Amino acid sequence: MKSVRRLFSIFLVVSICISLFAGCDKKSTGDWKIGIITGTVSQNEEEYRAAQTTKQKFIDEYGEDKVILQTYPEKFMDEQETVIANIAGIAADPKVKALVVCQGVPGTSAAIDKVLETRDDLLIIVGTSGEDPNMIADRADVCFQMDELGMGTAVIDQAKKQGAETFVHYSFPRHMSYALLAARRDLFKENCEKYGIKFVDATAPDPTGDAGPSGAQQFIIEDVPKKVQQYGEDTAFFSTNCAMQPPLIKSVFQQHAIYPQPCCPSPYHGFPAALEIEIPEDKKGDTGYVIDEIRRINAENDMTGRMSTWPVPVNMMFIEAGAQYAKQWIEGKFKEKINEEKIKECFTDYAKTDDGEEIAINISLLEENGKQFDNYFLVLIDFIDL
């Protein structure tokens, strides 16, 4: 009798377990999390939104929260200890198996050093680094960056097609201390000379300075009309800073000037805010909708073809595709931390149009002073006219 009861008990337990598993729509493949670190909404809203989107996608896929979100401070140059503390704080959670940092602001390398003191098992991905490539590539496992040097030629080619006779480059000393941004500025100047375009090197306030982002934005609002008055409508404008893009786009639009691309090429970067585009709930994440709205507004104001960008929001791609890459690594889909084919696959999957059409993405490895980095991937995508 006892044997019968025991067998019945075992059968009951097994039946309950089977029913529980069968009743779950989503199954977790392990007790892990991914940490995503971005700027604040005022510094770069699209990066923060990309992190939120990734978080929700993982909840939908696994039925549980797999993503920890964190931001670095707005004035990160003055608060690098906070940058370090925020990144190291996420890594202190033993469930976190990967970090995706975008943008890699100054202080990121020091934060990774702190993390590696206790965690050498993490996959660390850094997108759009503001630190020296040698420094960040030696610490992060994988780095993603727009092909800044390729843009040094591509942006001027595009400005020439748009009819630019003058090219204004807004930046500030901190950004010009970044090797890639400084080298790109030099290429801008060189290619302007080749095409007979006047190059204007304009210094703007640093948004991490005393005046903050609002002070830098106000400068742009006031300075663009002065530059157009001085050089004419066929003046192309470019700024190296994210927070400056909305006022720059708005001012270019009002002055009927030229805008080849945002600093971080994307239909979302600055355009919706500058052109007052309301995105309905059912169109959130619909890049085609945003592009159509920008084109409609430009057409109504005789600005067709005087603005352009990349069809893919590049920093959002670094975050969302980077998180997918990290997830596959955590789940054992591949073992090595640097897998170029998987990176291309994740980028390509992200960049597909709503119709499933693949957008051509040119990926190369950074080469600097004769040294090729095997973990520093550069991305270049062709323009779409707006």
Short mmCIF file of C-alpha atoms in Angstrom, two decimals:
data_model
loop_
_atom_site.label_atom_id
_atom_site.label_comp_id
_atom_site.label_asym_id
_atom_site.label_seq_id
_atom_site.Cartn_x
_atom_site.Cartn_y
_atom_site.Cartn_z
CA MET A 1 0.00 0.00 0.00
CA LYS A 2 2.84 2.38 0.90
CA SER A 3 4.48 1.59 -2.43
CA VAL A 4 1.30 2.45 -4.27
CA ARG A 5 0.95 5.75 -2.38
CA ARG A 6 4.59 6.54 -3.06
CA LEU A 7 4.22 5.85 -6.79
CA PHE A 8 1.08 7.98 -6.86
CA SER A 9 2.93 10.86 -5.13
CA ILE A 10 5.78 10.70 -7.65
CA PHE A 11 3.27 10.62 -10.52
CA LEU A 12 1.47 13.65 -9.08
CA VAL A 13 4.70 15.68 -8.75
CA VAL A 14 5.77 14.83 -12.29
CA SER A 15 2.30 15.71 -13.62
CA ILE A 16 2.37 19.10 -11.88
CA CYS A 17 5.84 19.87 -13.29
CA ILE A 18 4.75 18.92 -16.81
CA SER A 19 1.61 21.06 -16.57
CA LEU A 20 3.60 24.04 -15.28
CA PHE A 21 6.07 23.89 -18.16
CA ALA A 22 3.31 23.32 -20.69
CA GLY A 23 1.39 26.31 -19.34
CA CYS A 24 4.29 28.73 -19.82
CA ASP A 25 4.24 30.71 -23.08
CA LYS A 26 7.86 31.75 -22.72
CA LYS A 27 10.78 29.91 -21.23
CA SER A 28 13.89 31.45 -19.75
CA THR A 29 17.07 29.75 -20.84
CA GLY A 30 19.00 30.82 -17.78
CA ASP A 31 19.18 33.21 -14.87
CA TRP A 32 21.01 36.06 -16.60
CA LYS A 33 20.68 39.79 -17.29
CA ILE A 34 22.23 42.36 -19.61
CA GLY A 35 23.16 45.86 -18.41
CA ILE A 36 22.60 48.74 -20.85
CA ILE A 37 24.14 52.14 -20.12
CA THR A 38 23.15 55.22 -22.17
CA GLY A 39 22.97 58.99 -21.89
CA THR A 40 19.98 60.81 -20.48
CA VAL A 41 16.96 61.88 -22.54
CA SER A 42 18.26 65.46 -22.82
CA GLN A 43 21.67 64.31 -24.07
CA ASN A 44 20.37 61.79 -26.61
CA GLU A 45 16.78 60.62 -26.35
CA GLU A 46 16.97 57.97 -29.06
CA GLU A 47 19.68 55.99 -27.26
CA TYR A 48 17.65 55.96 -24.07
CA ARG A 49 14.53 54.89 -25.99
CA ALA A 50 16.50 52.13 -27.74
CA ALA A 51 17.47 50.75 -24.34
CA GLN A 52 13.83 50.84 -23.23
CA THR A 53 12.73 49.10 -26.43
CA THR A 54 15.31 46.37 -25.92
CA LYS A 55 14.15 45.89 -22.35
CA GLN A 56 10.54 45.44 -23.46
CA LYS A 57 11.47 43.05 -26.29
CA PHE A 58 13.31 40.83 -23.84
CA ILE A 59 10.34 40.89 -21.46
CA ASP A 60 8.07 39.86 -24.34
CA GLU A 61 10.46 37.08 -25.36
CA TYR A 62 11.27 35.63 -21.96
CA GLY A 63 8.35 36.64 -19.81
CA GLU A 64 10.71 38.26 -17.33
CA ASP A 65 12.94 41.31 -17.05
CA LYS A 66 16.33 40.54 -18.52
CA VAL A 67 17.68 44.09 -18.89
CA ILE A 68 18.98 46.58 -16.31
CA LEU A 69 18.99 50.19 -17.54
CA GLN A 70 21.34 52.88 -16.29
CA THR A 71 22.37 56.34 -17.49
CA TYR A 72 25.52 58.36 -17.13
CA PRO A 73 25.20 61.97 -15.87
CA GLU A 74 24.57 64.88 -18.24
CA LYS A 75 27.78 66.62 -17.20
CA PHE A 76 29.81 63.44 -17.42
CA MET A 77 33.11 65.29 -17.89
CA ASP A 78 32.75 66.76 -14.39
CA GLU A 79 31.23 63.61 -12.90
CA GLN A 80 33.42 60.79 -14.13
CA GLU A 81 33.33 59.14 -10.72
CA THR A 82 29.57 58.81 -11.22
CA VAL A 83 30.13 57.30 -14.68
CA ILE A 84 32.44 54.73 -13.09
CA ALA A 85 30.10 54.04 -10.18
CA ASN A 86 27.03 53.59 -12.42
CA ILE A 87 28.71 51.11 -14.74
CA ALA A 88 30.48 49.22 -11.96
CA GLY A 89 27.24 49.11 -9.98
CA ILE A 90 25.45 47.18 -12.72
CA ALA A 91 28.37 44.77 -13.12
CA ALA A 92 28.26 44.04 -9.39
CA ASP A 93 25.05 42.09 -9.96
CA PRO A 94 26.20 38.46 -10.47
CA LYS A 95 23.23 37.82 -12.78
CA VAL A 96 24.58 40.40 -15.26
CA LYS A 97 26.59 38.57 -17.91
CA ALA A 98 27.07 41.38 -20.45
CA LEU A 99 27.27 45.18 -20.63
CA VAL A 100 26.27 47.36 -23.59
CA VAL A 101 27.50 50.95 -23.21
CA CYS A 102 26.49 53.61 -25.75
CA GLN A 103 27.91 56.15 -25.90
CA GLY A 104 31.30 55.32 -24.42
CA VAL A 105 31.85 58.73 -22.85
CA PRO A 106 35.13 59.65 -21.11
CA GLY A 107 35.33 57.59 -17.93
CA THR A 108 34.12 54.39 -19.61
CA SER A 109 37.61 52.86 -19.79
CA ALA A 110 38.18 53.61 -16.10
CA ALA A 111 34.79 52.05 -15.33
CA ILE A 112 35.72 48.89 -17.23
CA ASP A 113 39.00 48.72 -15.32
CA LYS A 114 36.97 48.83 -12.12
CA VAL A 115 34.62 46.12 -13.38
CA LEU A 116 37.47 43.84 -14.42
CA GLU A 117 38.86 43.88 -10.90
CA THR A 118 36.12 41.44 -9.91
CA ARG A 119 34.43 40.36 -13.17
CA ASP A 120 36.48 38.93 -16.01
CA ASP A 121 33.58 36.79 -17.23
CA LEU A 122 31.51 39.60 -18.75
CA LEU A 123 31.04 40.40 -22.42
CA ILE A 124 31.56 44.17 -22.69
CA ILE A 125 30.33 46.05 -25.76
CA VAL A 126 30.95 49.79 -26.25
CA GLY A 127 29.29 51.84 -28.98
CA THR A 128 30.38 55.28 -30.20
CA SER A 129 33.33 55.77 -27.89
CA GLY A 130 34.63 59.24 -27.09
CA GLU A 131 37.91 57.80 -25.82
CA ASP A 132 41.12 56.96 -27.66
CA PRO A 133 40.66 53.75 -29.69
CA ASN A 134 43.78 52.20 -28.18
CA MET A 135 42.41 52.82 -24.71
CA ILE A 136 38.87 51.54 -25.15
CA ALA A 137 39.72 48.65 -27.52
CA ASP A 138 42.17 47.31 -24.95
CA ARG A 139 39.39 47.06 -22.37
CA ALA A 140 36.09 46.42 -24.16
CA ASP A 141 35.58 43.09 -25.89
CA VAL A 142 33.79 44.64 -28.87
CA CYS A 143 33.59 48.27 -30.04
CA PHE A 144 31.11 49.72 -32.53
CA GLN A 145 31.68 53.09 -34.15
CA MET A 146 30.41 55.03 -37.12
CA ASP A 147 33.12 55.17 -39.75
CA GLU A 148 34.12 58.70 -38.83
CA LEU A 149 36.95 58.79 -41.36
CA GLY A 150 34.70 57.41 -44.10
CA MET A 151 32.20 60.13 -43.19
CA GLY A 152 34.97 62.69 -43.72
CA THR A 153 34.57 62.05 -47.42
CA ALA A 154 30.93 60.89 -47.62
CA VAL A 155 29.42 63.92 -45.84
CA ILE A 156 31.20 66.43 -48.09
CA ASP A 157 30.26 64.41 -51.19
CA GLN A 158 26.64 64.61 -50.02
CA ALA A 159 26.85 68.34 -49.24
CA LYS A 160 28.24 68.94 -52.74
CA LYS A 161 25.29 67.03 -54.27
CA GLN A 162 22.94 69.21 -52.23
CA GLY A 163 24.49 72.34 -53.70
CA ALA A 164 26.57 73.50 -50.74
CA GLU A 165 28.99 76.36 -51.31
CA THR A 166 29.98 76.67 -47.63
CA PHE A 167 30.33 74.01 -44.93
CA VAL A 168 30.08 75.04 -41.25
CA HIS A 169 31.53 72.61 -38.71
CA TYR A 170 30.36 73.24 -35.11
CA SER A 171 32.40 71.63 -32.33
CA PHE A 172 34.39 72.45 -29.18
CA PRO A 173 37.83 71.60 -27.75
CA ARG A 174 36.74 68.47 -25.86
CA HIS A 175 35.42 66.81 -29.00
CA MET A 176 38.41 67.95 -31.01
CA SER A 177 40.61 66.12 -28.51
CA TYR A 178 39.05 62.86 -29.75
CA ALA A 179 41.43 61.45 -32.36
CA LEU A 180 38.74 60.20 -34.77
CA LEU A 181 36.63 63.37 -34.61
CA ALA A 182 39.68 65.58 -35.16
CA ALA A 183 40.83 63.43 -38.09
CA ARG A 184 37.32 63.59 -39.60
CA ARG A 185 37.32 67.39 -39.25
CA ASP A 186 40.61 67.51 -41.16
CA LEU A 187 39.10 65.32 -43.91
CA PHE A 188 36.05 67.60 -44.06
CA LYS A 189 38.38 70.54 -44.66
CA GLU A 190 40.48 68.67 -47.20
CA ASN A 191 37.46 67.51 -49.20
CA CYS A 192 35.87 70.96 -49.07
CA GLU A 193 39.02 72.36 -50.66
CA LYS A 194 38.84 69.66 -53.36
CA TYR A 195 35.28 70.70 -54.28
CA GLY A 196 35.82 74.45 -53.89
CA ILE A 197 33.53 74.59 -50.83
CA LYS A 198 34.43 77.15 -48.15
CA PHE A 199 35.13 75.39 -44.83
CA VAL A 200 34.19 77.28 -41.63
CA ASP A 201 35.51 75.89 -38.35
CA ALA A 202 33.06 77.23 -35.76
CA THR A 203 33.50 76.81 -32.01
CA ALA A 204 30.33 76.23 -29.95
CA PRO A 205 29.88 75.91 -26.16
CA ASP A 206 30.47 72.44 -24.73
CA PRO A 207 27.10 71.05 -23.51
CA THR A 208 28.88 69.50 -20.52
CA GLY A 209 30.15 72.95 -19.48
CA ASP A 210 28.65 75.47 -17.10
CA ALA A 211 25.82 76.48 -19.45
CA GLY A 212 24.82 72.84 -19.98
CA PRO A 213 22.93 71.50 -23.03
CA SER A 214 20.46 74.42 -23.00
CA GLY A 215 23.27 76.96 -23.32
CA ALA A 216 24.80 75.12 -26.27
CA GLN A 217 21.39 74.82 -27.94
CA GLN A 218 20.68 78.53 -27.52
CA PHE A 219 24.03 79.34 -29.16
CA ILE A 220 23.09 77.27 -32.22
CA ILE A 221 19.67 78.92 -32.48
CA GLU A 222 21.31 82.36 -32.49
CA ASP A 223 24.38 81.56 -34.62
CA VAL A 224 22.91 79.69 -37.60
CA PRO A 225 20.96 82.73 -38.92
CA LYS A 226 24.14 84.81 -38.63
CA LYS A 227 26.08 82.26 -40.67
CA VAL A 228 23.36 82.10 -43.36
CA GLN A 229 23.27 85.88 -43.53
CA GLN A 230 27.07 85.87 -43.96
CA TYR A 231 27.46 82.97 -46.41
CA GLY A 232 24.04 82.48 -48.01
CA GLU A 233 21.39 79.76 -48.04
CA ASP A 234 23.66 77.25 -49.77
CA THR A 235 25.51 76.67 -46.51
CA ALA A 236 25.68 73.16 -45.08
CA PHE A 237 25.78 72.75 -41.31
CA PHE A 238 27.25 69.94 -39.22
CA SER A 239 27.71 69.60 -35.45
CA THR A 240 29.64 66.94 -33.54
CA ASN A 241 27.24 66.99 -30.57
CA CYS A 242 23.94 65.13 -30.08
CA ALA A 243 22.21 67.78 -27.95
CA MET A 244 22.80 70.38 -30.67
CA GLN A 245 21.00 68.48 -33.42
CA PRO A 246 17.35 69.55 -32.75
CA PRO A 247 18.10 73.30 -32.70
CA LEU A 248 20.48 72.91 -35.65
CA ILE A 249 17.87 71.11 -37.77
CA LYS A 250 15.19 73.63 -36.79
CA SER A 251 17.43 76.59 -37.63
CA VAL A 252 18.56 75.07 -40.95
CA PHE A 253 14.91 74.44 -41.82
CA GLN A 254 13.89 78.00 -40.98
CA GLN A 255 16.85 79.49 -42.88
CA HIS A 256 16.41 77.18 -45.90
CA ALA A 257 20.00 76.04 -45.55
CA ILE A 258 21.52 72.53 -46.00
CA TYR A 259 21.84 69.66 -43.53
CA PRO A 260 23.73 66.58 -44.79
CA GLN A 261 23.30 64.46 -41.65
CA PRO A 262 23.17 64.45 -37.84
CA CYS A 263 26.33 63.62 -35.90
CA CYS A 264 24.80 60.19 -35.25
CA PRO A 265 22.96 59.52 -38.51
CA SER A 266 19.34 58.55 -37.96
CA PRO A 267 15.83 59.63 -39.02
CA TYR A 268 15.04 59.92 -35.29
CA HIS A 269 18.07 61.99 -34.30
CA GLY A 270 16.80 65.54 -33.87
CA PHE A 271 14.27 65.50 -36.73
CA PRO A 272 11.04 64.73 -34.82
CA ALA A 273 11.76 67.35 -32.14
CA ALA A 274 12.95 70.01 -34.59
CA LEU A 275 10.12 69.53 -37.09
CA GLU A 276 7.46 68.91 -34.41
CA ILE A 277 6.60 65.45 -35.68
CA GLU A 278 4.13 63.66 -33.43
CA ILE A 279 4.64 59.91 -33.61
CA PRO A 280 1.41 57.98 -32.87
CA GLU A 281 1.61 55.04 -30.50
CA ASP A 282 1.09 52.56 -33.33
CA LYS A 283 3.98 54.12 -35.28
CA LYS A 284 6.58 53.95 -32.49
CA GLY A 285 9.69 52.35 -33.96
CA ASP A 286 8.34 52.75 -37.52
CA THR A 287 11.33 54.36 -39.25
CA GLY A 288 9.50 54.53 -42.59
CA TYR A 289 6.75 56.63 -41.03
CA VAL A 290 9.25 59.15 -39.63
CA ILE A 291 11.08 59.40 -42.98
CA ASP A 292 7.79 60.00 -44.81
CA GLU A 293 6.80 62.71 -42.33
CA ILE A 294 10.15 64.51 -42.67
CA ARG A 295 9.84 64.39 -46.46
CA ARG A 296 6.26 65.68 -46.32
CA ILE A 297 7.19 68.63 -44.11
CA ASN A 298 10.24 69.45 -46.22
CA ALA A 299 8.21 69.29 -49.44
CA GLU A 300 5.61 71.69 -48.01
CA ASN A 301 8.38 74.18 -47.23
CA ASP A 302 10.48 73.90 -50.39
CA MET A 303 13.22 72.00 -48.52
CA THR A 304 13.15 68.74 -50.49
CA GLY A 305 16.66 67.40 -50.99
CA ARG A 306 18.30 69.94 -48.67
CA MET A 307 18.33 67.50 -45.75
CA SER A 308 19.50 63.89 -45.59
CA THR A 309 20.54 61.16 -43.16
CA TRP A 310 21.11 57.42 -42.96
CA PRO A 311 18.01 55.20 -43.18
CA VAL A 312 19.10 53.34 -40.03
CA PRO A 313 19.36 54.96 -36.56
CA VAL A 314 22.96 53.95 -36.00
CA ASN A 315 23.34 54.35 -32.22
CA MET A 316 19.99 52.66 -31.68
CA MET A 317 21.32 49.84 -33.83
CA PHE A 318 24.46 49.62 -31.70
CA ILE A 319 22.31 49.23 -28.58
CA GLU A 320 19.60 46.89 -29.85
CA ALA A 321 21.81 44.76 -32.12
CA GLY A 322 24.52 44.79 -29.45
CA ALA A 323 22.07 43.42 -26.89
CA GLN A 324 20.98 40.70 -29.32
CA TYR A 325 24.61 39.78 -29.93
CA ALA A 326 25.21 39.64 -26.16
CA LYS A 327 22.11 37.49 -25.65
CA GLN A 328 23.27 34.95 -28.23
CA TRP A 329 26.72 34.82 -26.63
CA ILE A 330 25.21 34.30 -23.17
CA GLU A 331 22.98 31.53 -24.48
CA GLY A 332 25.96 29.77 -26.05
CA LYS A 333 25.06 30.34 -29.71
CA PHE A 334 28.77 31.10 -30.18
CA LYS A 335 31.69 30.93 -27.75
CA GLU A 336 34.20 33.55 -28.85
CA LYS A 337 33.56 37.13 -27.74
CA ILE A 338 34.50 38.56 -31.15
CA ASN A 339 32.45 37.01 -33.94
CA GLU A 340 32.35 39.23 -37.00
CA GLU A 341 29.75 37.15 -38.83
CA LYS A 342 27.36 37.30 -35.87
CA ILE A 343 27.86 41.06 -35.60
CA LYS A 344 26.99 41.47 -39.29
CA GLU A 345 23.99 39.19 -38.82
CA CYS A 346 22.69 41.20 -35.84
CA PHE A 347 23.18 44.52 -37.67
CA THR A 348 21.49 43.21 -40.81
CA ASP A 349 18.52 41.84 -38.87
CA TYR A 350 18.05 45.18 -37.13
CA ALA A 351 18.35 47.22 -40.33
CA LYS A 352 15.70 45.38 -42.37
CA THR A 353 12.87 47.53 -43.68
CA ASP A 354 9.25 46.84 -42.75
CA ASP A 355 8.98 44.89 -46.01
CA GLY A 356 11.92 42.69 -45.02
CA GLU A 357 14.32 44.37 -47.45
CA GLU A 358 17.94 44.38 -46.28
CA ILE A 359 19.77 47.71 -46.12
CA ALA A 360 23.41 47.58 -47.20
CA ILE A 361 25.72 48.11 -44.23
CA ASN A 362 29.43 48.44 -44.85
CA ILE A 363 31.41 47.07 -41.89
CA SER A 364 35.18 47.33 -41.62
CA LEU A 365 37.85 47.12 -38.93
CA LEU A 366 39.54 50.25 -37.62
CA GLU A 367 43.10 50.75 -38.78
CA GLU A 368 45.13 53.53 -37.19
CA ASN A 369 48.82 54.33 -37.60
CA GLY A 370 49.41 50.98 -39.27
CA LYS A 371 47.65 49.04 -36.50
CA GLN A 372 44.46 47.10 -37.22
CA PHE A 373 42.07 46.52 -34.31
CA ASP A 374 40.39 43.11 -34.44
CA ASN A 375 37.55 44.17 -32.13
CA TYR A 376 36.79 47.73 -33.34
CA PHE A 377 34.06 47.66 -36.00
CA LEU A 378 33.31 50.68 -38.19
CA VAL A 379 29.92 51.18 -39.87
CA LEU A 380 29.07 53.23 -42.95
CA ILE A 381 25.60 53.41 -44.59
CA ASP A 382 24.51 55.32 -47.68
CA PHE A 383 22.35 58.45 -47.45
CA ILE A 384 18.64 58.88 -48.05
CA ASP A 385 17.48 62.29 -49.29
CA LEU A 386 14.75 64.02 -47.35
#
